[in-house]
XYZ file of N, CA and C in Angstrom:
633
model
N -50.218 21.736 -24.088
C -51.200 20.682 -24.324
C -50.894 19.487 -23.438
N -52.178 18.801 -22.603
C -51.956 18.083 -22.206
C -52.443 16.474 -22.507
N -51.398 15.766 -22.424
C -51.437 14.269 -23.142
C -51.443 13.001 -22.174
N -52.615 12.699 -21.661
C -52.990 11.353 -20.928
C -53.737 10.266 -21.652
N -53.926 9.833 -20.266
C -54.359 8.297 -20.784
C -55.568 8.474 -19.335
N -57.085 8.097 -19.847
C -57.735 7.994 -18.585
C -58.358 6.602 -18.976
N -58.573 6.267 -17.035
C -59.177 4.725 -16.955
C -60.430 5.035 -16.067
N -61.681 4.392 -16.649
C -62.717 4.414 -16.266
C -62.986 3.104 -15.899
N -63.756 3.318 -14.465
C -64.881 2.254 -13.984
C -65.720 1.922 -14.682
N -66.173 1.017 -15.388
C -67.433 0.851 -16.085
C -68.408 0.078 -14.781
N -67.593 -0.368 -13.857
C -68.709 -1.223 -12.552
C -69.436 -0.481 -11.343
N -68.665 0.960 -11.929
C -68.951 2.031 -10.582
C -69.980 2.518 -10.806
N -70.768 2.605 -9.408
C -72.346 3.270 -9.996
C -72.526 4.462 -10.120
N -71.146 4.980 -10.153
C -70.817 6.402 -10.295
C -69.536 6.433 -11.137
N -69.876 7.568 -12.101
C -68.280 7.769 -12.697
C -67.363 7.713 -12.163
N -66.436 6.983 -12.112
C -65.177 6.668 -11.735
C -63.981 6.949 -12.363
N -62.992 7.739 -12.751
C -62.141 7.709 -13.552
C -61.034 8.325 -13.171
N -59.854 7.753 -13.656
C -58.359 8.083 -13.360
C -57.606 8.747 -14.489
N -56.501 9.850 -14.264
C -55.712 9.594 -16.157
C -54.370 9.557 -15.051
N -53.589 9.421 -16.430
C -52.318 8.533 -16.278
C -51.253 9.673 -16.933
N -50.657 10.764 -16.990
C -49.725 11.341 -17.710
C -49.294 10.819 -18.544
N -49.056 11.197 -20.153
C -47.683 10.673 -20.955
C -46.668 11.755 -21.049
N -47.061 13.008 -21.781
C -46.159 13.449 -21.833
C -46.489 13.871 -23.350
N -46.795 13.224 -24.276
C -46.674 13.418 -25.255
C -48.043 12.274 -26.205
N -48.127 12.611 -27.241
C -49.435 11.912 -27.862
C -49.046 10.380 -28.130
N -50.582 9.795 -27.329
C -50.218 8.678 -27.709
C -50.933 7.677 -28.683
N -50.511 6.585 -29.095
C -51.180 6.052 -30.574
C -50.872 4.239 -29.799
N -50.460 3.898 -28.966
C -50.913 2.747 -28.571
C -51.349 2.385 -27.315
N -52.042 1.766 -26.975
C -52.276 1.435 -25.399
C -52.449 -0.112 -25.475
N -52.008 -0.652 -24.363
C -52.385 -2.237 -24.219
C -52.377 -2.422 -22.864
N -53.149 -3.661 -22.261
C -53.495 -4.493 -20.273
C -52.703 -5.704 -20.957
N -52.228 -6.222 -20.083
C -51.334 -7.548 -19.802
C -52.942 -8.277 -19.461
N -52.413 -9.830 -19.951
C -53.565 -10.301 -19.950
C -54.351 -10.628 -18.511
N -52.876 -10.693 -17.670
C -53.599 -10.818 -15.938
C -53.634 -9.593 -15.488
N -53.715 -8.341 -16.098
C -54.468 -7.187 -15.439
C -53.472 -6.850 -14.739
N -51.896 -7.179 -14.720
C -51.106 -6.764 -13.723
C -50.728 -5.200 -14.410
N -50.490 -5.416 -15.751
C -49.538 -4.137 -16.199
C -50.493 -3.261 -17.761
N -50.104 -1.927 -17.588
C -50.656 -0.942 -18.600
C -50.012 -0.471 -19.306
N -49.134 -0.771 -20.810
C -48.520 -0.393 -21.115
C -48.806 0.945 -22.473
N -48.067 2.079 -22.858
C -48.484 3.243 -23.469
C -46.873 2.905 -24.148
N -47.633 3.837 -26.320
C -46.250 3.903 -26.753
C -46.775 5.958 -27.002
N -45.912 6.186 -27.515
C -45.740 7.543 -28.622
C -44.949 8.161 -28.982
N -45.106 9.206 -29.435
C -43.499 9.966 -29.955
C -44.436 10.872 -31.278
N -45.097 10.105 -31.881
C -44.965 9.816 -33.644
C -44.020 9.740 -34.540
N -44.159 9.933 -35.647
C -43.394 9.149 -36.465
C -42.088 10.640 -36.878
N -42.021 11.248 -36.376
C -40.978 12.489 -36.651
C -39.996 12.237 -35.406
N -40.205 11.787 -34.302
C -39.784 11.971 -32.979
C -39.293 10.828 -32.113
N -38.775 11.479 -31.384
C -38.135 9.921 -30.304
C -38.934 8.970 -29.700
N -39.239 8.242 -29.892
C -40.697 7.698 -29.004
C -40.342 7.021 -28.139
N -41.533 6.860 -27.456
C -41.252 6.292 -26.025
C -42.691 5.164 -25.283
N -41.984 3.995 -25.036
C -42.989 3.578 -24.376
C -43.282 3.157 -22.513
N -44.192 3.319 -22.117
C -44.258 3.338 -20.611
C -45.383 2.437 -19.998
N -44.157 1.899 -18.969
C -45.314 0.782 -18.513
C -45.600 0.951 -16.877
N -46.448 1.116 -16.498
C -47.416 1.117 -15.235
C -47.963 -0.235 -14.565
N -47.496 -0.101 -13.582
C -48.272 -0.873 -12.611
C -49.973 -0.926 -12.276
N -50.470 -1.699 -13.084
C -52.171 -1.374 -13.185
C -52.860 -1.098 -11.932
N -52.736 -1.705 -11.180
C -53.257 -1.606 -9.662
C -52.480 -0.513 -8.925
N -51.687 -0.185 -8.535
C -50.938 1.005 -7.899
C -50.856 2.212 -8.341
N -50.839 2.159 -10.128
C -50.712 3.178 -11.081
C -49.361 3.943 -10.948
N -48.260 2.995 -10.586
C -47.378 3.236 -10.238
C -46.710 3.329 -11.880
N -45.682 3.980 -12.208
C -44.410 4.013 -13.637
C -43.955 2.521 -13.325
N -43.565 1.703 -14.242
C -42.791 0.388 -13.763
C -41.506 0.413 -14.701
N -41.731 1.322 -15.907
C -40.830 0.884 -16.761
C -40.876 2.295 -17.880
N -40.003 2.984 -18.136
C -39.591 4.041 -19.011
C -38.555 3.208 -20.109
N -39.094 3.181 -21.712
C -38.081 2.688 -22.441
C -38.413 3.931 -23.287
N -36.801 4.333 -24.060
C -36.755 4.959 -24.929
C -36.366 4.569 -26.325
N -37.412 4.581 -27.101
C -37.370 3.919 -28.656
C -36.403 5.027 -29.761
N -35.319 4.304 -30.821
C -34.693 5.033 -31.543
C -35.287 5.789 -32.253
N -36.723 5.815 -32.769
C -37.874 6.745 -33.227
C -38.984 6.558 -33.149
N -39.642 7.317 -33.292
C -41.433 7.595 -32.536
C -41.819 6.372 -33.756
N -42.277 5.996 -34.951
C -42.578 5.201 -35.622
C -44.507 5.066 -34.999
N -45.109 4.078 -35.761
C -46.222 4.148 -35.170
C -45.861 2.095 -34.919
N -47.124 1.797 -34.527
C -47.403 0.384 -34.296
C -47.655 0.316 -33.012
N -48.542 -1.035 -32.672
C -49.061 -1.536 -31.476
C -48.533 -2.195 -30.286
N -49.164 -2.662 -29.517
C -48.346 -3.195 -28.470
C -48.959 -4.239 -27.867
N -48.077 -5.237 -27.989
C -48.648 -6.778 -27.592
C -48.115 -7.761 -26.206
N -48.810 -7.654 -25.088
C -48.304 -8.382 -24.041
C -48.286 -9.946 -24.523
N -47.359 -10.702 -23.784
C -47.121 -12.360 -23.672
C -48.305 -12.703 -23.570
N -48.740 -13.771 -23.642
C -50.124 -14.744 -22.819
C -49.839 -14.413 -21.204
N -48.495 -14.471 -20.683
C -48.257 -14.874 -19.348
C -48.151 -13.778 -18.920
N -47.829 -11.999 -19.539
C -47.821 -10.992 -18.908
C -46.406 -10.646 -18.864
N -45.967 -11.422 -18.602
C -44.066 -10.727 -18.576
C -43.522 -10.424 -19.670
N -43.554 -10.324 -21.060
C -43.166 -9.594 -21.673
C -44.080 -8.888 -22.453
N -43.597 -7.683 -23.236
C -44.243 -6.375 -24.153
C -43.603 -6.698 -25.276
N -44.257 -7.138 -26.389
C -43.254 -6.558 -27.856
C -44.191 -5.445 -28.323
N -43.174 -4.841 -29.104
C -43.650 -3.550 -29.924
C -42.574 -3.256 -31.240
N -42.239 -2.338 -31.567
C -41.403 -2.196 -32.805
C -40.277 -1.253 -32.101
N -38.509 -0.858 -32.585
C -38.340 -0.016 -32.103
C -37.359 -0.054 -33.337
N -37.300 1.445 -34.231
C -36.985 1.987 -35.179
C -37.775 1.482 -35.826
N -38.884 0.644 -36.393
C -39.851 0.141 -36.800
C -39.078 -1.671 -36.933
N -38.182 -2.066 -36.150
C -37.986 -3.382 -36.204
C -38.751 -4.244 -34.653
N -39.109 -5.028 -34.757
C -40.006 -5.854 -33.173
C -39.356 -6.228 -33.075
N -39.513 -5.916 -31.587
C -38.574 -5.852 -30.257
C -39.425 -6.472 -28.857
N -39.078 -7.205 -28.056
C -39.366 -7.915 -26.969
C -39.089 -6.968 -25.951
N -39.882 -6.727 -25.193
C -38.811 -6.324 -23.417
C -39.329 -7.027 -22.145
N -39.155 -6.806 -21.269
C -39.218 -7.707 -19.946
C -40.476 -6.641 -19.331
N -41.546 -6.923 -18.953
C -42.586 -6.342 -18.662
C -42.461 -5.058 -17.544
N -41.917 -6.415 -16.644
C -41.591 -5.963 -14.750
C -40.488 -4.456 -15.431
N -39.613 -4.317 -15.730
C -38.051 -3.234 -15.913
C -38.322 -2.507 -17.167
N -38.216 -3.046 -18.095
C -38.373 -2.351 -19.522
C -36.873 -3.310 -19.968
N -36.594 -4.206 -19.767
C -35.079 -4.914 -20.202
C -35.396 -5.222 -21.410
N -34.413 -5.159 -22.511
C -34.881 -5.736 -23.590
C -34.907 -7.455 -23.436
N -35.473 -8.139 -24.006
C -35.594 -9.688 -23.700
C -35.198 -10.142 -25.506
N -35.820 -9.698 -26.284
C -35.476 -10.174 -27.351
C -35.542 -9.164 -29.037
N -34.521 -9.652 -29.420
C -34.375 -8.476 -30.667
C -34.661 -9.158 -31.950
N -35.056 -8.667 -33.030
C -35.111 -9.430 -34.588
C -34.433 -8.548 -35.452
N -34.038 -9.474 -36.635
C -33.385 -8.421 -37.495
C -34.298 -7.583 -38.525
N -33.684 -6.232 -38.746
C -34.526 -5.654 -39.491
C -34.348 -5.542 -40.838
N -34.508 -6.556 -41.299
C -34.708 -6.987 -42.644
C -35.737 -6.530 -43.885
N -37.359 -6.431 -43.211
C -38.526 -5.766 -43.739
C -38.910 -4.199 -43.673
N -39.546 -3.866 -44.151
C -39.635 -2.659 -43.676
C -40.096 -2.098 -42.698
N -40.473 -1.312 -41.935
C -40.612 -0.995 -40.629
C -42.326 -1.795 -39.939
N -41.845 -2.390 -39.113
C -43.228 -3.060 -38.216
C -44.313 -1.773 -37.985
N -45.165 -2.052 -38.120
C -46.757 -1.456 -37.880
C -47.580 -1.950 -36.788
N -47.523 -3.200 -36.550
C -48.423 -3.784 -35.962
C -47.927 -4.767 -35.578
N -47.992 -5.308 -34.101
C -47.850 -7.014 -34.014
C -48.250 -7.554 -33.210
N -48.518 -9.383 -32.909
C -49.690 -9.786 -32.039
C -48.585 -11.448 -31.498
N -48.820 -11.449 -30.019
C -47.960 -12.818 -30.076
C -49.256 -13.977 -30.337
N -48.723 -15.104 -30.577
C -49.521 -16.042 -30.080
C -49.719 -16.601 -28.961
N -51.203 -17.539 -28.896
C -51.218 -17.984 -27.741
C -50.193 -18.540 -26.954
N -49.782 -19.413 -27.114
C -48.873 -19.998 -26.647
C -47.401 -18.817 -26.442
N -47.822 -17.920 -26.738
C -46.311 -17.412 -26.614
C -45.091 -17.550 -27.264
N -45.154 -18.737 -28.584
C -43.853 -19.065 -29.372
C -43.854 -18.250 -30.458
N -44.966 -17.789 -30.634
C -44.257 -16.469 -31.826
C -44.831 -15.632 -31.942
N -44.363 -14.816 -32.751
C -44.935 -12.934 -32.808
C -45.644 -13.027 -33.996
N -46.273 -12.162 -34.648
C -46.909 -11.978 -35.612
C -46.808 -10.868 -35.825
N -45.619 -10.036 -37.165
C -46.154 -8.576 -37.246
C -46.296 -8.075 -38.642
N -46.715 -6.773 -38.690
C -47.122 -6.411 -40.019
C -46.124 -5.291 -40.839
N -45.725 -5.768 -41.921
C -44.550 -4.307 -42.617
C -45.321 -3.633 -43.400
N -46.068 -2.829 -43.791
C -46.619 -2.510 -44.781
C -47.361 -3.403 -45.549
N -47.007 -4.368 -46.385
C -47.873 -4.959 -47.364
C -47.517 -6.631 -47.315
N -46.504 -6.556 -46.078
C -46.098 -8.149 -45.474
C -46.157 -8.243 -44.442
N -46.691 -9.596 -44.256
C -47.299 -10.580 -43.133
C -46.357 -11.362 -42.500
N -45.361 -11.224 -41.181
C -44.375 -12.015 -41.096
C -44.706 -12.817 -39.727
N -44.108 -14.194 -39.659
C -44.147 -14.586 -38.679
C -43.268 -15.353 -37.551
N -42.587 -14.975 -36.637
C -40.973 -14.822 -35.973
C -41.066 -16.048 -35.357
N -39.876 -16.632 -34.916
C -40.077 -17.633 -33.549
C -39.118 -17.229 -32.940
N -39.805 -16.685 -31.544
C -39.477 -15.954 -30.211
C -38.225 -16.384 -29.708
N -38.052 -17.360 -29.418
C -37.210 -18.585 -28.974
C -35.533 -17.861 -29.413
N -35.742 -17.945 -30.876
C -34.835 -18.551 -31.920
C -34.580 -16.752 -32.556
N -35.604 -15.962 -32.509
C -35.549 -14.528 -32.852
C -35.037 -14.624 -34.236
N -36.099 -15.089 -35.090
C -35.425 -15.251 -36.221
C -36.890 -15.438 -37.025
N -37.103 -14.969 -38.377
C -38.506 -15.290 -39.040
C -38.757 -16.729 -39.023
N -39.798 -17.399 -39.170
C -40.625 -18.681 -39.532
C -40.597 -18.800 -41.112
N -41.644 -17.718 -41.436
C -42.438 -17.313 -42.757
C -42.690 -15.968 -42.711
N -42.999 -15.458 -44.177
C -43.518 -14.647 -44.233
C -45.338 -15.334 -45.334
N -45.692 -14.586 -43.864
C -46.968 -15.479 -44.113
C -48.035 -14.686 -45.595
N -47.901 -13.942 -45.653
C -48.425 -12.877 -47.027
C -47.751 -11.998 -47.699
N -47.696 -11.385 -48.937
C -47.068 -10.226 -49.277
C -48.179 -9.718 -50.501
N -49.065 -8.603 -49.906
C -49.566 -8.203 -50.699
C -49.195 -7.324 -51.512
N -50.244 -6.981 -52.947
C -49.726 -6.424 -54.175
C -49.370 -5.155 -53.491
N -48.541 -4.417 -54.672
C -47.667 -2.765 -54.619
C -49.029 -1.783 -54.684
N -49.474 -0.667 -53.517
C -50.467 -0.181 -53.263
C -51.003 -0.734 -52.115
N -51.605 -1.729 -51.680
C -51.818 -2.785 -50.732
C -51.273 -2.073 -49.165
N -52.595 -1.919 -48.292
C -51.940 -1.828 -46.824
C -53.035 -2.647 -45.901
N -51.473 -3.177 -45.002
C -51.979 -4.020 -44.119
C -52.031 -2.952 -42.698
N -53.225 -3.363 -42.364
C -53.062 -2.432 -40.951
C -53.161 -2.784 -39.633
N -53.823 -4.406 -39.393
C -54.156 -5.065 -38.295
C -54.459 -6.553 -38.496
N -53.822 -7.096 -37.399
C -53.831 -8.626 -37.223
C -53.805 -9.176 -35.712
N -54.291 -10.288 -35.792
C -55.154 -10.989 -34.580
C -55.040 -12.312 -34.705
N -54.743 -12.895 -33.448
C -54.846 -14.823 -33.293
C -56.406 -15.076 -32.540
N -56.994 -15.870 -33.366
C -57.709 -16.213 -32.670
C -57.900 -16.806 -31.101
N -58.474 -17.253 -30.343
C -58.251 -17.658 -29.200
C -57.439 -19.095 -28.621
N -57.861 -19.644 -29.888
C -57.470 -21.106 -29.844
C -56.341 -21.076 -30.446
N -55.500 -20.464 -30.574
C -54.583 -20.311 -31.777
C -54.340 -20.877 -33.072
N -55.736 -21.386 -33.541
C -55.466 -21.896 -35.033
C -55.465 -21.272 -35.924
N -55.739 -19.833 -35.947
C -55.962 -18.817 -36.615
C -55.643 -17.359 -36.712
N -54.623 -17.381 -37.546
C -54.332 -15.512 -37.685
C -55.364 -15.049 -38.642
N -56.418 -13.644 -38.657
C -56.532 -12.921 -39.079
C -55.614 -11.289 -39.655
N -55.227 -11.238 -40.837
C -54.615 -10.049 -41.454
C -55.379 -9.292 -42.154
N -55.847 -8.119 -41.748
C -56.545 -6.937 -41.990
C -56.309 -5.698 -42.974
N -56.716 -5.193 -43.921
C -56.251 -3.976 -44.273
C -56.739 -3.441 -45.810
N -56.366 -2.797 -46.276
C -57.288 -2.400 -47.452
C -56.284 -2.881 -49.195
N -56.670 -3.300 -49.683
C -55.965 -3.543 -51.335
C -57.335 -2.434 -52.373
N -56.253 -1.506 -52.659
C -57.125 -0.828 -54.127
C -58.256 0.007 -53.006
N -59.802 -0.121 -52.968
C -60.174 1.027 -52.739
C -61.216 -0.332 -51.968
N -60.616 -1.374 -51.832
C -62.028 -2.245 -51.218
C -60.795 -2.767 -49.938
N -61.715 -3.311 -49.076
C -61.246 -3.977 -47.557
C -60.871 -5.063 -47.828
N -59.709 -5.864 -46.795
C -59.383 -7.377 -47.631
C -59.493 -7.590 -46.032
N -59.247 -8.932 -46.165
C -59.207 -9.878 -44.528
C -58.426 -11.064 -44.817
N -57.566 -11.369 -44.476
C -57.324 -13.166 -44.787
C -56.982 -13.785 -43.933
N -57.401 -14.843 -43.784
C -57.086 -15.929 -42.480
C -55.831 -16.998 -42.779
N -55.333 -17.376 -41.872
C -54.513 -18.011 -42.368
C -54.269 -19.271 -40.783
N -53.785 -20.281 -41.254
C -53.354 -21.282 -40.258
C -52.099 -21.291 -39.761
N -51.657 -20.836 -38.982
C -50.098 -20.291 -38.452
C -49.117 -21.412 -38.187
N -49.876 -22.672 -37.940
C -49.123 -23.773 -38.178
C -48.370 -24.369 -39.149
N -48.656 -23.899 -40.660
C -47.826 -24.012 -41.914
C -48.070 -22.832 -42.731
N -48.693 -21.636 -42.231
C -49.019 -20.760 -42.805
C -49.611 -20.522 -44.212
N -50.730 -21.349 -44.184
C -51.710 -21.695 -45.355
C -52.771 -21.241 -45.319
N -53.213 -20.615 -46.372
C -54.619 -19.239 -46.491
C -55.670 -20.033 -45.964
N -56.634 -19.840 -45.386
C -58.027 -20.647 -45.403
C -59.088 -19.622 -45.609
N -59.000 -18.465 -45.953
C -60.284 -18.022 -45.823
C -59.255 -16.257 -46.387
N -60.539 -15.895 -47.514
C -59.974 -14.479 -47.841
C -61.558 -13.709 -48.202
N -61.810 -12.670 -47.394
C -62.839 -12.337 -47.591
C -62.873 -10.480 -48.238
N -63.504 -10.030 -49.093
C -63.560 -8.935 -49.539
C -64.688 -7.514 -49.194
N -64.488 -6.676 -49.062
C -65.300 -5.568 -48.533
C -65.774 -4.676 -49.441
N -66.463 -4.397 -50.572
C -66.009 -3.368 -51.372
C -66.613 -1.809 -50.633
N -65.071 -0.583 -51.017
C -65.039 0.666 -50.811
C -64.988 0.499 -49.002
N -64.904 -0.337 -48.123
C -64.358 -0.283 -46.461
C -62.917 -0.267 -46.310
N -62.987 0.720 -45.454
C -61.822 1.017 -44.958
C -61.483 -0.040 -43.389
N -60.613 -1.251 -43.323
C -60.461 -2.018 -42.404
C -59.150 -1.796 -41.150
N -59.122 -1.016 -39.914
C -58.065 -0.700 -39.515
C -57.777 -1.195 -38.262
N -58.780 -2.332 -37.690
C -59.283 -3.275 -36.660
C -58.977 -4.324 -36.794
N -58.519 -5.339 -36.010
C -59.175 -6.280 -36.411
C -59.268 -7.256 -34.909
N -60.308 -8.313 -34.396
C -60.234 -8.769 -33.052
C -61.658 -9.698 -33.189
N -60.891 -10.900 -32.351
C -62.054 -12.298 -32.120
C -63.031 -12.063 -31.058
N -63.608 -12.684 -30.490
C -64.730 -12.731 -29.802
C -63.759 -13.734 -28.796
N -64.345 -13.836 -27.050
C -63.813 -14.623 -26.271
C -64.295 -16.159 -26.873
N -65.251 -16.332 -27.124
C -66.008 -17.710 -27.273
C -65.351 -17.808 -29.360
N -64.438 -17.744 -29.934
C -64.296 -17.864 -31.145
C -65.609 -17.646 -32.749
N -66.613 -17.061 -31.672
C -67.803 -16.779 -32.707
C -67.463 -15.663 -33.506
């Protein structure tokens, strides 16, 4: 079986499209925000995982890291492009974009990361454990807050800064209905909790213009 990654032209007046080898199935993909770098994780959650980063324009390998287990969760470039966090044994982990160097480690205190998003500015991470909302400062590699902890049953599955960074969105389902909650990352105070009944929520993402 074969396991890529393909990139399509959407500007070409003709189908255009490239794939990219992994190797093995993959469950994250992320672009650096200046379009320099393409980064891929996988493994799954039985297996060694691995994430790989490419040179977007050349489609060159830039960076082979090997994670202590396949685990699942996302993958979040800097604002500025030079670094990748992702999870590795399910704890978030920093690396250096350009090499695969690790740049920064946290302790694994929660239960295994799922998901995580930096902020604008780049001073902190945002990631998700299961049914908690935590929020790191990069700097200092050490938690802020833990910005939510939802009830036993409760899954969180996706989270997002708005553009302006006044705003985290946390995504995911409680009981058999969809939850959402917003929160202000500056003191980490709820502003907004909205309910879905019977949706399943496993997305979550702003608009460029904050609409």
């Amino acid at each position: 079986m074969r396991f890529a990654i393909f990139l399509v032209c959407l500007a070409a007046a003709a189908r255009a499209e490239t794939s990219l080898d992994f190797g093995r199935a993959v469950d994250a993909i992320a672009y650096s925000p200046d379009g320099k770098y393409l980064a891929a994780r996988g493994g799954g959650a039985a297996a060694e995982g691995q994430i790989r980063i490419w040179d977007a324009k050349a489609l060159r390998v830039q960076a082979n890291i090997t994670l202590s287990s396949g685990g699942i969760g996302g993958l979040s470039f800097s604002p500025n492009g030079r670094f990748l966090a992702g999870a590795n044994g399910g704890i978030p982990q920093i690396w250096a974009a350009f090499d695969g160097a690790p740049a920064r480690g946290f302790p694994g205190e929660f239960p295994p990361a799922e998901a995580v998003a930096f902020s604008v500015d780049g001073r902190f991470l945002a990631s998700l454990h299961g049914r908690k909302a935590v929020l790191w400062d990069v700097a200092w590699e050490k938690p802020v807050r833990v910005l939510a902890e939802w009830p036993q049953g409760a899954k969180m599955s996706a989270l997002a800064f708005r553009p302006d960074g006044k705003l985290l969105v946390v995504a995911g389902e409680r009981g058999e209905d969809g939850h959402i909650e917003q929160f202000d990352p500056a003191d980490g105070k709820p502003i907004r909790i909205v309910s879905r009944k019977g949706m399943r929520l496993l997305c979550a993402a702003f608009s460029p213009d904050d609409l």
